[in-house]
Amino acid sequence: MNETQPEKLDLLGLSQHQMHQALSGLGEKPYRTQQVMKWLHHRDASDIHEMTDISKKLRAHFEVAAEIHEPEVLSEKVSQDGTRKWLMRARSGSAIETVFIPEGARGTLCVSSQVGCVLDCKFCSTGKQGFNSNLTAGEIVGQLRVAERTLRDQFSDRNRAVTNVVLMGMGEPLLNADQVIPAVSIMMDDLGYGISKRKVTISTAGVVPGIRRLKETTDASLAISLHAPNDALRDQLVPINRKYPIAMLLDACRDYAENLGEKRTITIEYILLDGINDQAEHAVELSRLLAGFPCKINLIPFNPYPGTGYKRPSAKNVRFFQEYLVGQGFSTMVRTTRGADIDAACGQLAGQVEDRTRRSERYQRIALSAAVE
Ligand code: SF4
């Protein structure tokens, strides 16, 4: 995989375990891990000099060999409904997008994991941008750090502005699992951002080996971008289905769900596209497919963007789809469109992806086989 890796130790992206290993390798006592992580994630240190209670020797070492690097905010837009979208510069020079959606007591941050995406789901604006590079763990966590800092004053009545994180921004998280796994660990760690494992969600288009790997490394929540009730249709809409068909995907999810314990389920994301997958027959087929599967279903009426050939479904079809699934016993929500006036709605994130040459079929094969290893 293409990585734009830092030359120095990327402090923001080190999980507690990784930080402990790095510091014990330098002969530091275990309590240093706590000190450094608190400076980074609780006290928002932007310079190593700010860490006044760590030893001079460690600070001098960090000065030469480590860095605190978060993505630089290039622009911020605020929607009429309060949704915010930041354009942030990644190390590669391209720009990613991060979206904050306030809803009462909940504040959800939609975080990017890659610059662009190689998977090319047919309805997705990010997929149309091609692929440029993976984000580092520090850049993934950095999006949360930026959001918390920016919004802190506005949400001072609660512990955190961001109560939920979803890795549903640009990119396929499980094609960048090496960076996503420590980033998620920091988000859930009390020495990091202390967000409940129920409220940090990794979303995948269906990278089955990545789901199997997740089971060994995290118990964050999992969402699947299903979008079709059968392989023939899913092969067209979500091309990775040709490699990992629905039965194989649901099998891996069932296995992961066992890891989560009772009362936790997998989220099924289903974008409704007018005339494509929003008909009564699709609702019936979806309900049969998911019978007995531990899940809740999110229906997402498609948000059109310039150049897409797909259309938003009618309100009547959306209502039928939801009512049918609820009638069959599924917990089913229709996701309200948020931030559409600033192109921040689901599926509209495009960023600014330069050097898209890696979107060739050959690169796609390499990316997928790297995920399998
Ligand atoms: S929907 Fe997700 S996995 Fe598919 S192309 Fe878009 S960003 Fe990539």
Coordinates of N, CA and C in Angstrom, one line a residue, residues 31-126:
Y31 N 4.9 5.2 34.2 CA 4.0 6.4 34.3 C 4.2 7.4 33.3
R32 N 5.4 7.4 32.6 CA 5.6 8.4 31.5 C 4.5 8.2 30.4
T33 N 4.1 7.0 30.1 CA 3.1 6.8 29.1 C 1.8 7.6 29.4
Q34 N 1.4 7.6 30.6 CA 0.2 8.4 31.1 C 0.5 9.8 30.9
Q35 N 1.6 10.3 31.3 CA 2.0 11.7 31.2 C 1.9 12.2 29.8
V36 N 2.6 11.5 28.9 CA 2.7 11.9 27.5 C 1.3 11.9 26.8
M37 N 0.6 10.8 27.1 CA -0.7 10.7 26.4 C -1.7 11.8 26.9
K38 N -1.6 12.1 28.2 CA -2.5 13.1 28.7 C -2.2 14.5 28.1
W39 N -0.8 14.7 27.9 CA -0.4 16.0 27.3 C -1.0 16.1 25.8
L40 N -1.0 14.9 25.2 CA -1.4 14.9 23.8 C -2.9 15.0 23.6
H41 N -3.6 14.2 24.4 CA -5.1 14.1 24.1 C -6.0 14.8 25.1
H42 N -5.5 15.1 26.3 CA -6.3 15.8 27.3 C -6.0 17.2 27.3
R43 N -4.7 17.5 27.2 CA -4.2 18.9 27.4 C -3.9 19.5 26.0
D44 N -4.0 18.8 25.0 CA -4.0 19.4 23.6 C -2.6 20.0 23.3
A45 N -1.5 19.4 23.8 CA -0.2 20.0 23.6 C 0.1 20.0 22.1
S46 N 0.6 21.1 21.6 CA 1.0 21.2 20.2 C 2.5 21.2 20.0
D47 N 3.2 21.4 21.1 CA 4.6 21.4 21.0 C 5.2 20.6 22.2
I48 N 6.3 19.9 21.9 CA 6.9 19.1 22.9 C 7.4 19.9 24.1
H49 N 7.7 21.1 23.9 CA 8.2 22.0 25.0 C 7.1 22.2 26.1
E50 N 5.8 22.0 25.7 CA 4.7 22.2 26.6 C 4.7 21.1 27.7
M51 N 5.3 20.0 27.4 CA 5.3 18.8 28.3 C 6.3 19.0 29.5
T52 N 5.9 20.0 30.3 CA 6.9 20.4 31.3 C 7.2 19.4 32.4
D53 N 6.3 18.4 32.6 CA 6.6 17.4 33.7 C 7.2 16.2 33.2
I54 N 7.6 16.1 32.0 CA 8.4 14.9 31.6 C 9.9 15.3 31.6
S55 N 10.8 14.3 31.7 CA 12.2 14.6 32.0 C 12.8 15.4 30.8
K56 N 13.8 16.2 31.1 CA 14.5 17.0 30.1 C 15.1 16.1 29.0
K57 N 15.6 15.0 29.5 CA 16.2 14.0 28.6 C 15.2 13.5 27.5
L58 N 14.0 13.2 28.0 CA 13.0 12.7 27.1 C 12.5 13.8 26.2
R59 N 12.4 15.0 26.7 CA 12.0 16.1 25.8 C 13.0 16.3 24.7
A60 N 14.3 16.2 25.1 CA 15.4 16.5 24.1 C 15.3 15.4 23.1
H61 N 15.0 14.1 23.5 CA 14.9 13.0 22.5 C 13.7 13.3 21.6
F62 N 12.6 13.6 22.2 CA 11.4 13.9 21.3 C 11.7 15.0 20.3
E63 N 12.4 16.0 20.8 CA 12.7 17.2 19.9 C 13.3 16.7 18.6
V64 N 14.2 15.7 18.7 CA 14.9 15.2 17.5 C 14.2 14.1 16.8
A65 N 13.5 13.3 17.6 CA 13.0 12.0 16.9 C 11.5 11.9 16.9
A66 N 10.8 12.8 17.4 CA 9.3 12.7 17.4 C 8.6 14.0 17.0
E67 N 7.3 13.8 16.7 CA 6.6 15.0 16.3 C 5.1 14.9 16.7
I68 N 4.5 16.1 16.9 CA 3.1 16.2 17.2 C 2.5 16.8 15.9
H69 N 1.9 15.9 15.1 CA 1.4 16.4 13.8 C 0.0 16.1 13.6
E70 N -0.9 17.1 13.4 CA -2.3 16.9 13.1 C -2.5 17.5 11.7
P71 N -3.6 17.0 11.0 CA -3.8 17.6 9.7 C -4.2 19.1 9.8
E72 N -3.7 19.9 8.9 CA -3.9 21.4 8.9 C -5.3 21.7 8.4
V73 N -6.1 22.5 9.1 CA -7.4 22.9 8.6 C -7.2 23.9 7.5
L74 N -7.8 23.6 6.3 CA -7.7 24.5 5.2 C -9.0 25.4 5.1
S75 N -10.1 24.8 5.4 CA -11.3 25.6 5.4 C -12.4 24.9 6.3
E76 N -13.3 25.7 6.8 CA -14.4 25.2 7.6 C -15.7 25.8 7.1
K77 N -16.7 24.9 6.9 CA -18.0 25.4 6.5 C -19.1 25.0 7.5
V78 N -20.0 25.9 7.8 CA -21.1 25.5 8.7 C -22.4 25.5 8.0
S79 N -23.1 24.4 8.0 CA -24.4 24.3 7.4 C -25.5 25.1 8.2
Q80 N -26.6 25.3 7.5 CA -27.8 26.0 8.2 C -28.3 25.1 9.3
D81 N -28.1 23.8 9.2 CA -28.6 22.9 10.3 C -27.5 22.6 11.4
G82 N -26.4 23.4 11.3 CA -25.4 23.2 12.4 C -24.3 22.2 12.0
T83 N -24.4 21.4 11.0 CA -23.4 20.5 10.6 C -22.2 21.3 10.1
R84 N -21.0 20.8 10.5 CA -19.7 21.5 10.1 C -18.9 20.5 9.2
K85 N -18.2 21.1 8.3 CA -17.3 20.3 7.4 C -16.0 21.0 7.4
W86 N -14.9 20.2 7.7 CA -13.6 20.8 7.6 C -12.9 20.1 6.4
L87 N -12.1 20.9 5.7 CA -11.2 20.4 4.7 C -9.8 20.5 5.3
M88 N -9.2 19.3 5.4 CA -7.9 19.3 6.1 C -6.8 18.7 5.2
R89 N -5.6 19.3 5.3 CA -4.5 18.8 4.5 C -3.8 17.6 5.1
A90 N -3.7 16.6 4.3 CA -2.9 15.4 4.7 C -1.5 15.5 4.4
R91 N -0.6 14.6 4.9 CA 0.8 14.7 4.7 C 1.1 14.7 3.2
S92 N 0.3 13.9 2.4 CA 0.5 13.7 1.0 C 0.3 15.0 0.2
G93 N -0.3 16.0 0.9 CA -0.6 17.3 0.2 C -2.0 17.4 -0.3
S94 N -2.7 16.2 -0.5 CA -4.1 16.3 -0.8 C -4.9 16.6 0.4
A95 N -6.2 16.8 0.2 CA -7.0 17.2 1.3 C -8.2 16.2 1.5
I96 N -8.5 16.0 2.8 CA -9.5 15.1 3.2 C -10.7 16.0 3.8
E97 N -11.8 15.3 4.1 CA -12.9 16.0 4.7 C -13.3 15.3 6.0
T98 N -13.8 16.1 6.9 CA -14.2 15.6 8.2 C -15.5 16.3 8.5
V99 N -16.5 15.6 9.0 CA -17.8 16.3 9.2 C -18.3 16.1 10.7
F100 N -18.9 17.1 11.3 CA -19.4 17.0 12.6 C -20.9 17.3 12.5
I101 N -21.7 16.3 13.1 CA -23.2 16.4 13.0 C -23.8 16.5 14.4
P102 N -24.2 17.7 14.8 CA -24.8 17.8 16.2 C -26.3 17.4 16.1
E103 N -26.7 16.6 17.1 CA -28.1 16.2 17.2 C -28.5 16.1 18.6
G104 N -29.0 17.1 19.2 CA -29.3 17.1 20.6 C -28.1 16.9 21.5
A105 N -28.2 15.8 22.4 CA -27.1 15.5 23.3 C -26.0 14.8 22.6
R106 N -26.2 14.4 21.3 CA -25.2 13.6 20.6 C -24.5 14.5 19.6
G107 N -23.2 14.3 19.5 CA -22.4 15.0 18.4 C -21.5 13.9 17.7
T108 N -21.9 13.7 16.5 CA -21.2 12.6 15.7 C -20.1 13.2 14.8
L109 N -18.9 12.7 14.9 CA -17.8 13.1 14.0 C -17.6 12.0 12.9
C110 N -17.7 12.4 11.7 CA -17.5 11.4 10.6 C -16.0 11.6 10.1
V111 N -15.2 10.6 10.3 CA -13.8 10.8 10.1 C -13.3 10.1 8.9
S112 N -12.3 10.6 8.2 CA -11.8 10.0 7.0 C -10.6 9.1 7.4
S113 N -10.4 8.0 6.6 CA -9.3 7.1 6.9 C -8.3 7.0 5.8
Q114 N -8.7 7.5 4.6 CA -7.7 7.5 3.4 C -8.0 8.8 2.6
V115 N -7.0 9.1 1.8 CA -7.1 10.2 0.9 C -7.7 9.6 -0.4
G116 N -9.0 9.8 -0.7 CA -9.6 9.1 -1.8 C -10.0 7.7 -1.4
C117 N -10.3 6.9 -2.4 CA -10.7 5.5 -2.1 C -10.5 4.7 -3.4
V118 N -10.0 3.4 -3.2 CA -9.8 2.6 -4.4 C -11.0 1.8 -4.7
L119 N -12.0 1.7 -3.9 CA -13.0 0.7 -4.1 C -14.1 1.0 -5.1
D120 N -14.2 2.3 -5.4 CA -15.0 2.7 -6.5 C -16.5 2.3 -6.5
C121 N -17.1 2.4 -5.3 CA -18.5 2.1 -5.2 C -19.3 3.1 -6.1
K122 N -20.2 2.7 -6.9 CA -20.7 3.4 -8.0 C -21.4 4.7 -7.7
F123 N -22.0 4.8 -6.5 CA -22.8 5.9 -6.1 C -22.0 7.0 -5.3
C124 N -20.7 6.7 -5.1 CA -19.9 7.4 -4.0 C -19.1 8.5 -4.7
S125 N -19.2 9.7 -4.1 CA -18.4 10.8 -4.6 C -16.9 10.6 -4.3
T126 N -16.6 10.1 -3.1 CA -15.2 9.8 -2.8 C -14.6 8.9 -3.8

